[in-house]
PDB file of C-alpha atoms in Angstrom:
ATOM      1  CA  MET F   1     -34.556   8.879 -50.735  1.00 50.00           C
ATOM      2  CA  LYS F   2     -32.709  12.104 -49.977  1.00 41.00           C
ATOM      3  CA  LYS F   3     -35.087  12.790 -47.099  1.00 44.00           C
ATOM      4  CA  THR F   4     -34.364   9.315 -45.677  1.00 46.00           C
ATOM      5  CA  LEU F   5     -30.587   9.814 -45.837  1.00 37.00           C
ATOM      6  CA  LEU F   6     -30.920  13.214 -44.223  1.00 36.00           C
ATOM      7  CA  LEU F   7     -33.009  11.718 -41.409  1.00 39.00           C
ATOM      8  CA  VAL F   8     -30.421   8.974 -40.823  1.00 36.00           C
ATOM      9  CA  ALA F   9     -27.615  11.567 -40.736  1.00 36.00           C
ATOM     10  CA  LEU F  10     -29.512  13.658 -38.193  1.00 32.00           C
ATOM     11  CA  ILE F  11     -30.126  10.597 -36.001  1.00 36.00           C
ATOM     12  CA  LEU F  12     -26.423   9.660 -36.086  1.00 37.00           C
ATOM     13  CA  LEU F  13     -25.443  13.220 -35.267  1.00 34.00           C
ATOM     14  CA  ALA F  14     -27.856  13.262 -32.332  1.00 35.00           C
ATOM     15  CA  VAL F  15     -26.461   9.957 -31.008  1.00 39.00           C
ATOM     16  CA  SER F  16     -22.924  11.276 -31.330  1.00 40.00           C
ATOM     17  CA  CYS F  17     -23.809  14.488 -29.486  1.00 35.00           C
ATOM     18  CA  ASP F  18     -25.659  12.520 -26.818  1.00 42.00           C
ATOM     19  CA  GLN F  19     -22.619  10.250 -26.317  1.00 47.00           C
ATOM     20  CA  ASP F  20     -20.433  13.323 -25.866  1.00 50.00           C
ATOM     21  CA  THR F  21     -22.934  14.848 -23.418  1.00 54.00           C
ATOM     22  CA  ASN F  22     -23.183  11.658 -21.336  1.00 81.00           C
ATOM     23  CA  LEU F  23     -19.459  10.896 -21.339  1.00 90.00           C
ATOM     24  CA  SER F  24     -18.254  11.050 -17.737  1.00 92.00           C
ATOM     25  CA  ILE F  25     -15.923   9.383 -15.250  1.00 95.00           C
ATOM     26  CA  THR F  26     -16.133   9.453 -11.456  1.00 96.00           C
ATOM     27  CA  SER F  27     -15.169   7.373  -8.433  1.00 96.00           C
ATOM     28  CA  ASP F  28     -17.129   6.455  -5.330  1.00 97.00           C
ATOM     29  CA  ILE F  29     -14.182   7.809  -3.307  1.00 97.00           C
ATOM     30  CA  SER F  30     -12.944  11.216  -4.449  1.00 96.00           C
ATOM     31  CA  SER F  31     -10.348  11.727  -1.686  1.00 97.00           C
ATOM     32  CA  TYR F  32      -8.545   9.617   0.895  1.00 98.00           C
ATOM     33  CA  ARG F  33      -6.074  10.390   3.709  1.00 97.00           C
ATOM     34  CA  PHE F  34      -3.227   8.090   4.804  1.00 97.00           C
ATOM     35  CA  ASP F  35      -0.976   8.234   7.823  1.00 95.00           C
ATOM     36  CA  ALA F  36       2.801   8.322   7.322  1.00 94.00           C
ATOM     37  CA  GLU F  37       3.031   4.521   7.111  1.00 94.00           C
ATOM     38  CA  GLY F  38       0.788   4.361   4.027  1.00 95.00           C
ATOM     39  CA  GLY F  39      -1.796   1.686   3.345  1.00 97.00           C
ATOM     40  CA  SER F  40      -4.457   0.729   0.823  1.00 98.00           C
ATOM     41  CA  PHE F  41      -8.138   1.025  -0.024  1.00 98.00           C
ATOM     42  CA  ASP F  42     -10.572   0.023  -2.763  1.00 98.00           C
ATOM     43  CA  ALA F  43     -12.503   2.398  -5.007  1.00 97.00           C
ATOM     44  CA  ILE F  44     -15.021   1.904  -7.811  1.00 97.00           C
ATOM     45  CA  ILE F  45     -14.594   3.701 -11.120  1.00 97.00           C
ATOM     46  CA  PHE F  46     -17.847   4.694 -12.840  1.00 96.00           C
ATOM     47  CA  THR F  47     -17.848   5.551 -16.540  1.00 94.00           C
ATOM     48  CA  ASN F  48     -19.755   4.676 -19.686  1.00 89.00           C
ATOM     49  CA  GLY F  49     -16.696   3.791 -21.754  1.00 88.00           C
ATOM     50  CA  SER F  50     -13.107   2.649 -21.562  1.00 92.00           C
ATOM     51  CA  TRP F  51     -10.839   4.423 -19.074  1.00 96.00           C
ATOM     52  CA  THR F  52      -7.224   4.752 -17.946  1.00 97.00           C
ATOM     53  CA  ALA F  53      -5.598   5.936 -14.706  1.00 97.00           C
ATOM     54  CA  SER F  54      -2.254   7.639 -14.101  1.00 97.00           C
ATOM     55  CA  CYS F  55      -0.274   9.188 -11.238  1.00 96.00           C
ATOM     56  CA  GLU F  56       3.099  10.960 -11.198  1.00 93.00           C
ATOM     57  CA  ASP F  57       4.026   9.703  -7.712  1.00 93.00           C
ATOM     58  CA  GLU F  58       5.848   6.360  -7.948  1.00 90.00           C
ATOM     59  CA  SER F  59       4.891   5.420  -4.373  1.00 91.00           C
ATOM     60  CA  VAL F  60       1.231   5.191  -5.483  1.00 96.00           C
ATOM     61  CA  LYS F  61       0.285   1.816  -6.991  1.00 97.00           C
ATOM     62  CA  PHE F  62      -3.119   0.854  -8.377  1.00 97.00           C
ATOM     63  CA  THR F  63      -4.629  -2.123 -10.172  1.00 97.00           C
ATOM     64  CA  PRO F  64      -6.003  -2.174 -12.722  1.00 97.00           C
ATOM     65  CA  ASP F  65      -4.710   0.958 -14.439  1.00 96.00           C
ATOM     66  CA  ALA F  66      -7.329   0.691 -17.200  1.00 96.00           C
ATOM     67  CA  GLY F  67     -10.776  -0.809 -17.706  1.00 94.00           C
ATOM     68  CA  TYR F  68     -14.182  -0.550 -19.298  1.00 92.00           C
ATOM     69  CA  CYS F  69     -17.328   0.879 -17.677  1.00 91.00           C
ATOM     70  CA  THR F  70     -17.780   0.279 -13.925  1.00 92.00           C
ATOM     71  CA  THR F  71     -14.615  -1.302 -12.496  1.00 95.00           C
ATOM     72  CA  PRO F  72     -13.199  -1.803  -8.976  1.00 97.00           C
ATOM     73  CA  MET F  73      -9.680  -0.440  -8.376  1.00 97.00           C
ATOM     74  CA  HIS F  74      -7.246  -1.304  -5.571  1.00 98.00           C
ATOM     75  CA  ILE F  75      -4.968   1.573  -4.503  1.00 98.00           C
ATOM     76  CA  GLU F  76      -1.815   1.262  -2.386  1.00 98.00           C
ATOM     77  CA  VAL F  77       0.479   3.985  -1.021  1.00 97.00           C
ATOM     78  CA  GLY F  78       3.938   3.388   0.461  1.00 94.00           C
ATOM     79  CA  ALA F  79       5.461   5.091   3.503  1.00 94.00           C
ATOM     80  CA  ASN F  80       6.052   8.836   3.359  1.00 93.00           C
ATOM     81  CA  GLU F  81       9.769   9.402   3.942  1.00 88.00           C
ATOM     82  CA  ALA F  82       9.537  13.164   3.370  1.00 88.00           C
ATOM     83  CA  TYR F  83       9.443  15.808   6.097  1.00 87.00           C
ATOM     84  CA  TYR F  84       6.152  17.238   4.822  1.00 90.00           C
ATOM     85  CA  THR F  85       2.559  16.192   4.158  1.00 93.00           C
ATOM     86  CA  LYS F  86       2.116  14.915   0.608  1.00 95.00           C
ATOM     87  CA  SER F  87      -0.851  15.502  -1.687  1.00 96.00           C
ATOM     88  CA  VAL F  88      -1.021  13.636  -4.996  1.00 96.00           C
ATOM     89  CA  ARG F  89      -3.690  12.916  -7.572  1.00 97.00           C
ATOM     90  CA  ILE F  90      -4.732   9.862  -9.532  1.00 98.00           C
ATOM     91  CA  THR F  91      -6.063  11.158 -12.848  1.00 97.00           C
ATOM     92  CA  LEU F  92      -8.880   9.161 -14.460  1.00 97.00           C
ATOM     93  CA  THR F  93      -9.481   9.600 -18.195  1.00 97.00           C
ATOM     94  CA  THR F  94     -12.224   8.265 -20.454  1.00 96.00           C
ATOM     95  CA  VAL F  95     -12.245   8.780 -24.219  1.00 91.00           C
ATOM     96  CA  TYR F  96     -14.904   8.334 -26.893  1.00 86.00           C
ATOM     97  CA  ASP F  97     -14.060   9.167 -30.480  1.00 83.00           C
ATOM     98  CA  SER F  98     -12.498  12.652 -30.311  1.00 84.00           C
ATOM     99  CA  TYR F  99     -14.073  13.473 -26.940  1.00 88.00           C
ATOM    100  CA  SER F 100     -12.566  12.916 -23.482  1.00 92.00           C
ATOM    101  CA  ARG F 101     -13.462  13.501 -19.862  1.00 95.00           C
ATOM    102  CA  THR F 102     -11.281  13.364 -16.742  1.00 95.00           C
ATOM    103  CA  GLY F 103     -11.848  12.723 -13.059  1.00 96.00           C
ATOM    104  CA  LYS F 104      -9.558  12.452 -10.077  1.00 96.00           C
ATOM    105  CA  ILE F 105      -8.924  10.792  -6.741  1.00 98.00           C
ATOM    106  CA  VAL F 106      -6.951  13.048  -4.378  1.00 98.00           C
ATOM    107  CA  LEU F 107      -4.619  11.296  -1.926  1.00 98.00           C
ATOM    108  CA  THR F 108      -3.209  13.085   1.138  1.00 97.00           C
ATOM    109  CA  GLN F 109      -0.525  11.519   3.301  1.00 97.00           C
ATOM    110  CA  ASP F 110       0.726  12.758   6.662  1.00 95.00           C
ATOM    111  CA  CYS F 111       4.449  13.053   7.242  1.00 93.00           C
ATOM    112  CA  ARG F 112       6.240  10.996   9.860  1.00 93.00           C
ATOM    113  CA  PRO F 113       7.014  12.519  13.275  1.00 94.00           C
ATOM    114  CA  PHE F 114      10.459  14.137  13.118  1.00 95.00           C
ATOM    115  CA  ILE F 115      13.011  16.144  15.049  1.00 96.00           C
ATOM    116  CA  PHE F 116      16.429  16.945  13.649  1.00 94.00           C
ATOM    117  CA  CYS F 117      19.294  19.413  13.702  1.00 93.00           C
ATOM    118  CA  GLU F 118      21.207  20.412  10.554  1.00 85.00           C
ATOM    119  CA  GLU F 119      24.467  20.661  12.511  1.00 92.00           C
ATOM    120  CA  SER F 120      24.203  18.462  15.585  1.00 92.00           C
ATOM    121  CA  ARG F 121      27.858  18.653  16.744  1.00 95.00           C
ATOM    122  CA  LEU F 122      29.541  21.892  17.820  1.00 96.00           C
ATOM    123  CA  ALA F 123      32.708  22.771  19.763  1.00 96.00           C
ATOM    124  CA  VAL F 124      33.658  25.070  22.638  1.00 96.00           C
ATOM    125  CA  THR F 125      36.961  26.071  24.258  1.00 96.00           C
ATOM    126  CA  ALA F 126      38.165  24.980  27.678  1.00 96.00           C
ATOM    127  CA  ALA F 127      36.800  28.227  29.108  1.00 96.00           C
ATOM    128  CA  GLY F 128      33.308  27.079  28.254  1.00 95.00           C
ATOM    129  CA  GLY F 129      30.518  29.241  26.879  1.00 95.00           C
ATOM    130  CA  LYS F 130      27.267  29.125  24.922  1.00 96.00           C
ATOM    131  CA  VAL F 131      26.626  27.126  21.768  1.00 96.00           C
ATOM    132  CA  ARG F 132      23.460  27.373  19.685  1.00 96.00           C
ATOM    133  CA  PHE F 133      21.709  24.666  17.703  1.00 96.00           C
ATOM    134  CA  GLN F 134      18.886  25.046  15.175  1.00 96.00           C
ATOM    135  CA  VAL F 135      16.342  22.316  15.950  1.00 96.00           C
ATOM    136  CA  ASN F 136      13.427  21.537  13.651  1.00 95.00           C
ATOM    137  CA  ALA F 137      10.450  19.394  14.674  1.00 95.00           C
ATOM    138  CA  ASN F 138       6.848  18.871  13.622  1.00 93.00           C
ATOM    139  CA  GLU F 139       5.648  18.101  17.147  1.00 94.00           C
ATOM    140  CA  SER F 140       6.283  19.440  20.642  1.00 97.00           C
ATOM    141  CA  TRP F 141       9.548  18.223  22.180  1.00 97.00           C
ATOM    142  CA  LYS F 142      11.450  18.337  25.468  1.00 97.00           C
ATOM    143  CA  VAL F 143      14.942  17.706  26.838  1.00 97.00           C
ATOM    144  CA  VAL F 144      15.087  14.182  28.254  1.00 97.00           C
ATOM    145  CA  GLU F 145      18.783  13.711  29.023  1.00 96.00           C
ATOM    146  CA  THR F 146      22.049  15.652  29.488  1.00 97.00           C
ATOM    147  CA  ARG F 147      25.393  13.876  29.807  1.00 96.00           C
ATOM    148  CA  CYS F 148      29.163  14.438  29.950  1.00 96.00           C
ATOM    149  CA  ASP F 149      31.456  11.701  28.645  1.00 95.00           C
ATOM    150  CA  GLY F 150      28.616   9.209  29.049  1.00 89.00           C
ATOM    151  CA  ALA F 151      27.748  10.118  32.652  1.00 92.00           C
ATOM    152  CA  ALA F 152      24.737  12.162  33.739  1.00 89.00           C
ATOM    153  CA  ALA F 153      25.557  15.862  33.968  1.00 89.00           C
ATOM    154  CA  GLU F 154      23.736  19.073  34.826  1.00 85.00           C
ATOM    155  CA  LEU F 155      23.667  21.477  31.887  1.00 90.00           C
ATOM    156  CA  SER F 156      21.904  24.743  31.199  1.00 95.00           C
ATOM    157  CA  VAL F 157      19.643  24.238  28.172  1.00 96.00           C
ATOM    158  CA  ASP F 158      17.262  26.903  26.907  1.00 97.00           C
ATOM    159  CA  PRO F 159      14.485  26.186  26.155  1.00 97.00           C
ATOM    160  CA  LEU F 160      13.884  22.882  27.938  1.00 95.00           C
ATOM    161  CA  ALA F 161      10.787  22.260  25.803  1.00 95.00           C
ATOM    162  CA  HIS F 162       9.151  23.811  22.753  1.00 95.00           C
ATOM    163  CA  GLY F 163       6.358  23.458  20.248  1.00 92.00           C
ATOM    164  CA  PRO F 164       6.620  22.330  16.627  1.00 91.00           C
ATOM    165  CA  ASN F 165       8.743  24.629  14.443  1.00 89.00           C
ATOM    166  CA  LEU F 166      12.339  25.729  13.898  1.00 93.00           C
ATOM    167  CA  THR F 167      13.818  26.649  17.294  1.00 95.00           C
ATOM    168  CA  GLU F 168      17.183  27.901  18.483  1.00 96.00           C
ATOM    169  CA  VAL F 169      18.417  25.832  21.416  1.00 96.00           C
ATOM    170  CA  THR F 170      21.196  27.322  23.557  1.00 97.00           C
ATOM    171  CA  VAL F 171      23.457  25.025  25.587  1.00 97.00           C
ATOM    172  CA  THR F 172      25.786  26.578  28.176  1.00 96.00           C
ATOM    173  CA  ILE F 173      28.967  24.606  28.808  1.00 96.00           C
ATOM    174  CA  PRO F 174      30.932  25.225  32.045  1.00 95.00           C
ATOM    175  CA  ALA F 175      34.719  25.688  32.118  1.00 95.00           C
ATOM    176  CA  ASN F 176      36.739  22.495  31.854  1.00 95.00           C
ATOM    177  CA  PRO F 177      38.868  21.903  34.982  1.00 93.00           C
ATOM    178  CA  THR F 178      39.847  18.336  34.102  1.00 92.00           C
ATOM    179  CA  GLY F 179      42.814  19.044  31.816  1.00 92.00           C
ATOM    180  CA  SER F 180      41.391  16.593  29.251  1.00 95.00           C
ATOM    181  CA  PRO F 181      38.987  17.019  26.342  1.00 96.00           C
ATOM    182  CA  ARG F 182      35.421  16.029  27.098  1.00 97.00           C
ATOM    183  CA  THR F 183      32.111  15.647  25.301  1.00 97.00           C
ATOM    184  CA  PHE F 184      28.668  16.838  26.366  1.00 97.00           C
ATOM    185  CA  SER F 185      25.395  15.611  24.900  1.00 97.00           C
ATOM    186  CA  VAL F 186      21.783  16.772  25.096  1.00 97.00           C
ATOM    187  CA  LYS F 187      18.985  14.436  24.001  1.00 97.00           C
ATOM    188  CA  LEU F 188      15.662  15.850  22.831  1.00 97.00           C
ATOM    189  CA  ALA F 189      12.560  13.710  22.262  1.00 98.00           C
ATOM    190  CA  LEU F 190       9.107  14.301  20.843  1.00 97.00           C
ATOM    191  CA  GLU F 191       6.543  14.326  23.630  1.00 97.00           C
ATOM    192  CA  ALA F 192       3.944  12.287  21.722  1.00 95.00           C
ATOM    193  CA  HIS F 193       6.550   9.981  20.133  1.00 95.00           C
ATOM    194  CA  PRO F 194       9.390   9.644  22.695  1.00 97.00           C
ATOM    195  CA  GLU F 195      11.167   7.100  20.501  1.00 96.00           C
ATOM    196  CA  THR F 196      11.847   9.902  17.994  1.00 96.00           C
ATOM    197  CA  THR F 197      14.945  11.749  19.260  1.00 97.00           C
ATOM    198  CA  VAL F 198      17.919  13.872  18.311  1.00 97.00           C
ATOM    199  CA  VAL F 199      21.194  14.191  20.233  1.00 97.00           C
ATOM    200  CA  LEU F 200      23.065  17.503  20.299  1.00 96.00           C
ATOM    201  CA  THR F 201      26.785  17.066  20.958  1.00 97.00           C
ATOM    202  CA  VAL F 202      29.354  19.590  22.164  1.00 97.00           C
ATOM    203  CA  GLY F 203      33.068  18.802  22.184  1.00 97.00           C
ATOM    204  CA  GLN F 204      35.146  20.783  24.691  1.00 96.00           C
ATOM    205  CA  GLU F 205      38.882  21.372  24.530  1.00 96.00           C
ATOM    206  CA  ALA F 206      41.240  20.611  27.433  1.00 93.00           C
TER     207      ALA F 206
END
């Protein structure tokens, strides 16, 4: 009798150890890249038990967020409003008794095209002079328009074009002979996305 009980105990222990050894969780898609607009895709979760999914980024939505054994999952990501590429992780967890295993799906999302200036309006005296703007962009840009009080005007702008990074842009304003205040503007646009622009403004005294 004792030998029989011992044999049963050994069998149960072996099954328990085997369950722990075989416990796993994976996905048919381990990583996915989105453009700045976001989007969705479907993945399949493979495991031999119950599972849950979690993600710290609130823009990532997935259904279902839990299941049992092999289960399809639909994943959606909203638009990236940040000025940098995002990388987030969906963590998959399966648990059996006191044992657990984790897996992951890594999501990378490009940032939107951007060009901006922290301080886009500066001032100069009637005598004119140079003003300097700090322009930041993640793509190459160029000057597309220079104006004075709404009318086209010739201005010295350096540089007239530049690659993606933080760049100092110098605008030279001539002396003001009009006797009235006036406003100059310089429009910059991304070369690959010309609809993405920034306008640098210089107010000049009379």
